[in-house]
Structures are given as structure tokens and as C-alpha cells.
Amino acid sequence: MTEIHLNRRGINAIEVPAEVEVMPGSDLVLRIVNHGSPLHITLASPNSSAFTGFFHENLYVSGSEEFVIPIRENAYPGTFNIEVIAGYGAKRAEFRVVVRERAAPEPEPVEVPVTPAVPATSMRWRSSAPLLLLAAAALVLYGLWLVYRVDLLNAAAFVALLLGVILAWLRQRS
């Protein structure tokens, strides 16, 4: 509930919060408290059409009043302003209404059946065997190129090394 105080610091004085937060599908409840003689106020919001059907309201406040502004269920996160006008436009105060994104419901914990653990090192060794073979083949081919200086051996070493890198990258993604 948001409180707006009138006539507390002087005639037609308006005190509003700087900012108020609401969620889509909720109500912004304004509790308007008049500390002095009765007066007419105007609530206006020219930039709220994306969030609510509220636009303009004239109120006569003699004591304490509540005014409800419904926020649309399908409102996207954003902001709009509400202006409180008293003294036939002589005094104005404005505050920002921030529409926050509705928090996603927390998923319920799912029980996972306990299964016996498989040694991870053996699976890791088997999965890296093709990578090691490609690296060894690249080293052998590069060594042969150093000895015989046949450019085809250098290209084959490069291709074997490139295939190893691609295979390691694909395994990391999955």
C-alpha cells in the first residue's frame, strides 16, 4: 500500500513516495491521508496506457481514502508516472510506478533415483583416445616431414591436428 499525505506541511501540500513497485496482475493501492481541511485532488497518468486502464480521477478527500489502480495481467516490465494535483493546479507532485517482471515460479525438486557410480576416469580415458591418436598421428607425420621434406606429409600433419581440435571442440559442446 502506498501512502500519499495531503496538508501535512501546509495548505495543499502533497507528499508522495519517489518510486513504487508493482507486479503485473496486481493492484496499486493508494492510501490518501488528508491531515487538514477537505480538498479536491486530481490523480492523472498520461503515460500509463500500456500498464493499466487508469488515466484520470478527481477525488474529494476529507480524511483517509483508498484508491485502487489495477495493473494489467499482461503488462510488460516498465515504468509510468502518477501525478497528484491539488489547489486547482497550484501544487503538483509526481511519483514513478515501476512494473517489475513477474517472478517465475520455482520448480519443485525432483527426486533422482540413486544409481551406482561408474568410475569417471575410465570413461574419460576412452573418450579422449581418438584425440590422443590424432595428436600422435600429427606428431609422426610432422617428424616424417622434417626428415623427408615432402610437403604432403606436412599438410597431412596439419589436417590430423585440425581434426583433433574439431573433435575436442565438438565433445565439449555435448
JSON list of C-alpha atoms in Angstrom, two decimals, residues 4-154:
[
{"chain": "A", "resi": 4, "resn": "ILE", "atom": "CA", "xyz": [0.09, 9.94, -0.10]},
{"chain": "A", "resi": 5, "resn": "HIS", "atom": "CA", "xyz": [-0.11, 12.68, 2.54]},
{"chain": "A", "resi": 6, "resn": "LEU", "atom": "CA", "xyz": [-2.01, 15.93, 1.97]},
{"chain": "A", "resi": 7, "resn": "ASN", "atom": "CA", "xyz": [-1.93, 19.15, 4.02]},
{"chain": "A", "resi": 8, "resn": "ARG", "atom": "CA", "xyz": [0.67, 17.80, 6.47]},
{"chain": "A", "resi": 9, "resn": "ARG", "atom": "CA", "xyz": [3.29, 20.52, 5.88]},
{"chain": "A", "resi": 10, "resn": "GLY", "atom": "CA", "xyz": [0.96, 23.32, 4.79]},
{"chain": "A", "resi": 11, "resn": "ILE", "atom": "CA", "xyz": [-2.13, 24.16, 2.76]},
{"chain": "A", "resi": 12, "resn": "ASN", "atom": "CA", "xyz": [-2.38, 21.94, -0.34]},
{"chain": "A", "resi": 13, "resn": "ALA", "atom": "CA", "xyz": [0.98, 20.31, 0.46]},
{"chain": "A", "resi": 14, "resn": "ILE", "atom": "CA", "xyz": [1.45, 16.94, -1.24]},
{"chain": "A", "resi": 15, "resn": "GLU", "atom": "CA", "xyz": [3.89, 14.25, -0.12]},
{"chain": "A", "resi": 16, "resn": "VAL", "atom": "CA", "xyz": [4.38, 11.22, -2.36]},
{"chain": "A", "resi": 17, "resn": "PRO", "atom": "CA", "xyz": [6.98, 8.43, -2.46]},
{"chain": "A", "resi": 18, "resn": "ALA", "atom": "CA", "xyz": [9.71, 8.69, -5.08]},
{"chain": "A", "resi": 19, "resn": "GLU", "atom": "CA", "xyz": [9.03, 5.24, -6.53]},
{"chain": "A", "resi": 20, "resn": "VAL", "atom": "CA", "xyz": [6.59, 2.36, -6.11]},
{"chain": "A", "resi": 21, "resn": "GLU", "atom": "CA", "xyz": [6.94, -1.22, -7.41]},
{"chain": "A", "resi": 22, "resn": "VAL", "atom": "CA", "xyz": [4.08, -3.42, -8.63]},
{"chain": "A", "resi": 23, "resn": "MET", "atom": "CA", "xyz": [3.71, -6.73, -10.44]},
{"chain": "A", "resi": 24, "resn": "PRO", "atom": "CA", "xyz": [1.51, -7.50, -13.46]},
{"chain": "A", "resi": 25, "resn": "GLY", "atom": "CA", "xyz": [-1.96, -8.60, -12.39]},
{"chain": "A", "resi": 26, "resn": "SER", "atom": "CA", "xyz": [-1.77, -6.86, -9.02]},
{"chain": "A", "resi": 27, "resn": "ASP", "atom": "CA", "xyz": [-3.39, -3.67, -7.71]},
{"chain": "A", "resi": 28, "resn": "LEU", "atom": "CA", "xyz": [-1.62, -0.45, -6.85]},
{"chain": "A", "resi": 29, "resn": "VAL", "atom": "CA", "xyz": [-3.44, 0.69, -3.72]},
{"chain": "A", "resi": 30, "resn": "LEU", "atom": "CA", "xyz": [-3.07, 4.39, -2.92]},
{"chain": "A", "resi": 31, "resn": "ARG", "atom": "CA", "xyz": [-3.92, 5.35, 0.64]},
{"chain": "A", "resi": 32, "resn": "ILE", "atom": "CA", "xyz": [-4.54, 9.09, 0.58]},
{"chain": "A", "resi": 33, "resn": "VAL", "atom": "CA", "xyz": [-4.35, 10.70, 4.02]},
{"chain": "A", "resi": 34, "resn": "ASN", "atom": "CA", "xyz": [-5.56, 14.29, 4.47]},
{"chain": "A", "resi": 35, "resn": "HIS", "atom": "CA", "xyz": [-4.15, 15.99, 7.59]},
{"chain": "A", "resi": 36, "resn": "GLY", "atom": "CA", "xyz": [-6.08, 19.25, 7.16]},
{"chain": "A", "resi": 37, "resn": "SER", "atom": "CA", "xyz": [-9.32, 20.59, 5.76]},
{"chain": "A", "resi": 38, "resn": "PRO", "atom": "CA", "xyz": [-11.11, 18.65, 3.00]},
{"chain": "A", "resi": 39, "resn": "LEU", "atom": "CA", "xyz": [-9.94, 19.27, -0.55]},
{"chain": "A", "resi": 40, "resn": "HIS", "atom": "CA", "xyz": [-10.27, 18.13, -4.14]},
{"chain": "A", "resi": 41, "resn": "ILE", "atom": "CA", "xyz": [-7.31, 16.40, -5.77]},
{"chain": "A", "resi": 42, "resn": "THR", "atom": "CA", "xyz": [-6.71, 15.04, -9.20]},
{"chain": "A", "resi": 43, "resn": "LEU", "atom": "CA", "xyz": [-4.78, 11.83, -9.95]},
{"chain": "A", "resi": 44, "resn": "ALA", "atom": "CA", "xyz": [-3.51, 11.71, -13.51]},
{"chain": "A", "resi": 45, "resn": "SER", "atom": "CA", "xyz": [-1.23, 9.47, -15.54]},
{"chain": "A", "resi": 46, "resn": "PRO", "atom": "CA", "xyz": [-0.82, 10.28, -19.22]},
{"chain": "A", "resi": 47, "resn": "ASN", "atom": "CA", "xyz": [1.74, 7.52, -19.88]},
{"chain": "A", "resi": 48, "resn": "SER", "atom": "CA", "xyz": [0.11, 4.50, -18.20]},
{"chain": "A", "resi": 49, "resn": "SER", "atom": "CA", "xyz": [-1.98, 3.03, -21.02]},
{"chain": "A", "resi": 50, "resn": "ALA", "atom": "CA", "xyz": [0.40, 0.07, -21.55]},
{"chain": "A", "resi": 51, "resn": "PHE", "atom": "CA", "xyz": [0.08, -0.94, -17.90]},
{"chain": "A", "resi": 52, "resn": "THR", "atom": "CA", "xyz": [-3.43, -0.03, -16.71]},
{"chain": "A", "resi": 53, "resn": "GLY", "atom": "CA", "xyz": [-6.75, 1.40, -17.83]},
{"chain": "A", "resi": 54, "resn": "PHE", "atom": "CA", "xyz": [-6.36, 4.25, -15.31]},
{"chain": "A", "resi": 55, "resn": "PHE", "atom": "CA", "xyz": [-5.95, 7.71, -16.84]},
{"chain": "A", "resi": 56, "resn": "HIS", "atom": "CA", "xyz": [-7.54, 10.42, -14.70]},
{"chain": "A", "resi": 57, "resn": "GLU", "atom": "CA", "xyz": [-9.58, 10.68, -11.49]},
{"chain": "A", "resi": 58, "resn": "ASN", "atom": "CA", "xyz": [-10.95, 13.55, -9.41]},
{"chain": "A", "resi": 59, "resn": "LEU", "atom": "CA", "xyz": [-11.30, 12.82, -5.69]},
{"chain": "A", "resi": 60, "resn": "TYR", "atom": "CA", "xyz": [-12.73, 14.67, -2.71]},
{"chain": "A", "resi": 61, "resn": "VAL", "atom": "CA", "xyz": [-10.62, 13.77, 0.32]},
{"chain": "A", "resi": 62, "resn": "SER", "atom": "CA", "xyz": [-11.83, 14.72, 3.77]},
{"chain": "A", "resi": 63, "resn": "GLY", "atom": "CA", "xyz": [-9.95, 12.19, 5.91]},
{"chain": "A", "resi": 64, "resn": "SER", "atom": "CA", "xyz": [-8.40, 8.99, 4.67]},
{"chain": "A", "resi": 65, "resn": "GLU", "atom": "CA", "xyz": [-9.32, 7.41, 1.32]},
{"chain": "A", "resi": 66, "resn": "GLU", "atom": "CA", "xyz": [-8.12, 4.40, -0.64]},
{"chain": "A", "resi": 67, "resn": "PHE", "atom": "CA", "xyz": [-7.90, 4.42, -4.41]},
{"chain": "A", "resi": 68, "resn": "VAL", "atom": "CA", "xyz": [-7.10, 1.25, -6.37]},
{"chain": "A", "resi": 69, "resn": "ILE", "atom": "CA", "xyz": [-5.32, 1.21, -9.73]},
{"chain": "A", "resi": 70, "resn": "PRO", "atom": "CA", "xyz": [-5.42, -2.28, -11.30]},
{"chain": "A", "resi": 71, "resn": "ILE", "atom": "CA", "xyz": [-2.30, -3.31, -13.24]},
{"chain": "A", "resi": 72, "resn": "ARG", "atom": "CA", "xyz": [-2.97, -5.40, -16.34]},
{"chain": "A", "resi": 73, "resn": "GLU", "atom": "CA", "xyz": [-2.23, -9.10, -16.18]},
{"chain": "A", "resi": 74, "resn": "ASN", "atom": "CA", "xyz": [-0.27, -8.98, -19.47]},
{"chain": "A", "resi": 75, "resn": "ALA", "atom": "CA", "xyz": [1.72, -5.80, -18.66]},
{"chain": "A", "resi": 76, "resn": "TYR", "atom": "CA", "xyz": [5.37, -5.90, -19.65]},
{"chain": "A", "resi": 77, "resn": "PRO", "atom": "CA", "xyz": [8.08, -4.56, -17.32]},
{"chain": "A", "resi": 78, "resn": "GLY", "atom": "CA", "xyz": [8.43, -0.78, -17.49]},
{"chain": "A", "resi": 79, "resn": "THR", "atom": "CA", "xyz": [7.53, 2.47, -15.76]},
{"chain": "A", "resi": 80, "resn": "PHE", "atom": "CA", "xyz": [4.83, 5.11, -15.73]},
{"chain": "A", "resi": 81, "resn": "ASN", "atom": "CA", "xyz": [4.20, 8.23, -13.66]},
{"chain": "A", "resi": 82, "resn": "ILE", "atom": "CA", "xyz": [1.28, 9.27, -11.48]},
{"chain": "A", "resi": 83, "resn": "GLU", "atom": "CA", "xyz": [0.75, 12.95, -10.80]},
{"chain": "A", "resi": 84, "resn": "VAL", "atom": "CA", "xyz": [-1.18, 14.25, -7.78]},
{"chain": "A", "resi": 85, "resn": "ILE", "atom": "CA", "xyz": [-2.60, 17.76, -8.28]},
{"chain": "A", "resi": 86, "resn": "ALA", "atom": "CA", "xyz": [-4.13, 19.92, -5.53]},
{"chain": "A", "resi": 87, "resn": "GLY", "atom": "CA", "xyz": [-5.23, 23.55, -5.19]},
{"chain": "A", "resi": 88, "resn": "TYR", "atom": "CA", "xyz": [-6.70, 23.61, -8.70]},
{"chain": "A", "resi": 89, "resn": "GLY", "atom": "CA", "xyz": [-3.27, 23.05, -10.25]},
{"chain": "A", "resi": 90, "resn": "ALA", "atom": "CA", "xyz": [-1.26, 25.22, -7.82]},
{"chain": "A", "resi": 91, "resn": "LYS", "atom": "CA", "xyz": [0.53, 22.26, -6.22]},
{"chain": "A", "resi": 92, "resn": "ARG", "atom": "CA", "xyz": [1.74, 19.14, -8.00]},
{"chain": "A", "resi": 93, "resn": "ALA", "atom": "CA", "xyz": [3.72, 16.08, -7.01]},
{"chain": "A", "resi": 94, "resn": "GLU", "atom": "CA", "xyz": [4.67, 13.10, -9.13]},
{"chain": "A", "resi": 95, "resn": "PHE", "atom": "CA", "xyz": [5.95, 9.60, -8.43]},
{"chain": "A", "resi": 96, "resn": "ARG", "atom": "CA", "xyz": [7.15, 6.75, -10.61]},
{"chain": "A", "resi": 97, "resn": "VAL", "atom": "CA", "xyz": [5.48, 3.35, -10.73]},
{"chain": "A", "resi": 98, "resn": "VAL", "atom": "CA", "xyz": [7.82, 0.52, -11.72]},
{"chain": "A", "resi": 99, "resn": "VAL", "atom": "CA", "xyz": [6.16, -2.60, -13.12]},
{"chain": "A", "resi": 100, "resn": "ARG", "atom": "CA", "xyz": [8.52, -5.49, -12.39]},
{"chain": "A", "resi": 101, "resn": "GLU", "atom": "CA", "xyz": [8.62, -8.75, -14.27]},
{"chain": "A", "resi": 102, "resn": "ARG", "atom": "CA", "xyz": [6.64, -11.44, -12.55]},
{"chain": "A", "resi": 103, "resn": "ALA", "atom": "CA", "xyz": [8.96, -13.89, -10.85]},
{"chain": "A", "resi": 104, "resn": "ALA", "atom": "CA", "xyz": [8.93, -17.32, -12.41]},
{"chain": "A", "resi": 105, "resn": "PRO", "atom": "CA", "xyz": [7.56, -19.99, -10.10]},
{"chain": "A", "resi": 106, "resn": "GLU", "atom": "CA", "xyz": [10.29, -22.08, -8.56]},
{"chain": "A", "resi": 107, "resn": "PRO", "atom": "CA", "xyz": [10.35, -25.61, -9.94]},
{"chain": "A", "resi": 108, "resn": "GLU", "atom": "CA", "xyz": [9.56, -28.35, -7.48]},
{"chain": "A", "resi": 109, "resn": "PRO", "atom": "CA", "xyz": [12.52, -30.52, -6.58]},
{"chain": "A", "resi": 110, "resn": "VAL", "atom": "CA", "xyz": [12.56, -33.79, -8.48]},
{"chain": "A", "resi": 111, "resn": "GLU", "atom": "CA", "xyz": [13.83, -36.92, -6.78]},
{"chain": "A", "resi": 112, "resn": "VAL", "atom": "CA", "xyz": [16.54, -38.61, -8.77]},
{"chain": "A", "resi": 113, "resn": "PRO", "atom": "CA", "xyz": [16.92, -42.34, -8.13]},
{"chain": "A", "resi": 114, "resn": "VAL", "atom": "CA", "xyz": [20.31, -43.28, -6.77]},
{"chain": "A", "resi": 115, "resn": "THR", "atom": "CA", "xyz": [22.33, -45.40, -9.18]},
{"chain": "A", "resi": 116, "resn": "PRO", "atom": "CA", "xyz": [25.74, -46.91, -8.57]},
{"chain": "A", "resi": 117, "resn": "ALA", "atom": "CA", "xyz": [28.54, -44.66, -9.74]},
{"chain": "A", "resi": 118, "resn": "VAL", "atom": "CA", "xyz": [30.68, -45.66, -12.69]},
{"chain": "A", "resi": 119, "resn": "PRO", "atom": "CA", "xyz": [34.35, -44.77, -12.42]},
{"chain": "A", "resi": 120, "resn": "ALA", "atom": "CA", "xyz": [34.74, -41.49, -14.30]},
{"chain": "A", "resi": 121, "resn": "THR", "atom": "CA", "xyz": [38.40, -41.93, -15.12]},
{"chain": "A", "resi": 122, "resn": "SER", "atom": "CA", "xyz": [37.83, -44.95, -17.36]},
{"chain": "A", "resi": 123, "resn": "MET", "atom": "CA", "xyz": [35.10, -43.15, -19.35]},
{"chain": "A", "resi": 124, "resn": "ARG", "atom": "CA", "xyz": [37.27, -40.07, -19.64]},
{"chain": "A", "resi": 125, "resn": "TRP", "atom": "CA", "xyz": [40.23, -42.11, -20.91]},
{"chain": "A", "resi": 126, "resn": "ARG", "atom": "CA", "xyz": [38.09, -43.87, -23.52]},
{"chain": "A", "resi": 127, "resn": "SER", "atom": "CA", "xyz": [36.55, -40.64, -24.72]},
{"chain": "A", "resi": 128, "resn": "SER", "atom": "CA", "xyz": [39.94, -38.97, -25.17]},
{"chain": "A", "resi": 129, "resn": "ALA", "atom": "CA", "xyz": [41.55, -41.92, -27.03]},
{"chain": "A", "resi": 130, "resn": "PRO", "atom": "CA", "xyz": [40.64, -40.63, -30.54]},
{"chain": "A", "resi": 131, "resn": "LEU", "atom": "CA", "xyz": [42.08, -37.24, -29.65]},
{"chain": "A", "resi": 132, "resn": "LEU", "atom": "CA", "xyz": [45.33, -38.80, -28.48]},
{"chain": "A", "resi": 133, "resn": "LEU", "atom": "CA", "xyz": [45.56, -40.93, -31.63]},
{"chain": "A", "resi": 134, "resn": "LEU", "atom": "CA", "xyz": [45.09, -37.88, -33.86]},
{"chain": "A", "resi": 135, "resn": "ALA", "atom": "CA", "xyz": [47.73, -35.94, -31.91]},
{"chain": "A", "resi": 136, "resn": "ALA", "atom": "CA", "xyz": [50.17, -38.88, -32.15]},
{"chain": "A", "resi": 137, "resn": "ALA", "atom": "CA", "xyz": [49.50, -39.21, -35.88]},
{"chain": "A", "resi": 138, "resn": "ALA", "atom": "CA", "xyz": [50.14, -35.49, -36.34]},
{"chain": "A", "resi": 139, "resn": "LEU", "atom": "CA", "xyz": [53.47, -35.77, -34.47]},
{"chain": "A", "resi": 140, "resn": "VAL", "atom": "CA", "xyz": [54.56, -38.78, -36.52]},
{"chain": "A", "resi": 141, "resn": "LEU", "atom": "CA", "xyz": [53.62, -37.10, -39.80]},
{"chain": "A", "resi": 142, "resn": "TYR", "atom": "CA", "xyz": [55.39, -33.89, -38.80]},
{"chain": "A", "resi": 143, "resn": "GLY", "atom": "CA", "xyz": [58.51, -35.87, -37.82]},
{"chain": "A", "resi": 144, "resn": "LEU", "atom": "CA", "xyz": [58.45, -37.63, -41.21]},
{"chain": "A", "resi": 145, "resn": "TRP", "atom": "CA", "xyz": [58.13, -34.27, -42.94]},
{"chain": "A", "resi": 146, "resn": "LEU", "atom": "CA", "xyz": [61.20, -33.00, -41.05]},
{"chain": "A", "resi": 147, "resn": "VAL", "atom": "CA", "xyz": [63.19, -36.00, -42.26]},
{"chain": "A", "resi": 148, "resn": "TYR", "atom": "CA", "xyz": [61.99, -36.31, -45.89]},
{"chain": "A", "resi": 149, "resn": "ARG", "atom": "CA", "xyz": [60.82, -32.73, -46.64]},
{"chain": "A", "resi": 150, "resn": "VAL", "atom": "CA", "xyz": [57.74, -33.91, -48.57]},
{"chain": "A", "resi": 151, "resn": "ASP", "atom": "CA", "xyz": [55.11, -31.18, -48.34]},
{"chain": "A", "resi": 152, "resn": "LEU", "atom": "CA", "xyz": [52.28, -33.70, -48.44]},
{"chain": "A", "resi": 153, "resn": "LEU", "atom": "CA", "xyz": [53.42, -35.04, -45.01]},
{"chain": "A", "resi": 154, "resn": "ASN", "atom": "CA", "xyz": [53.30, -31.51, -43.54]}
]
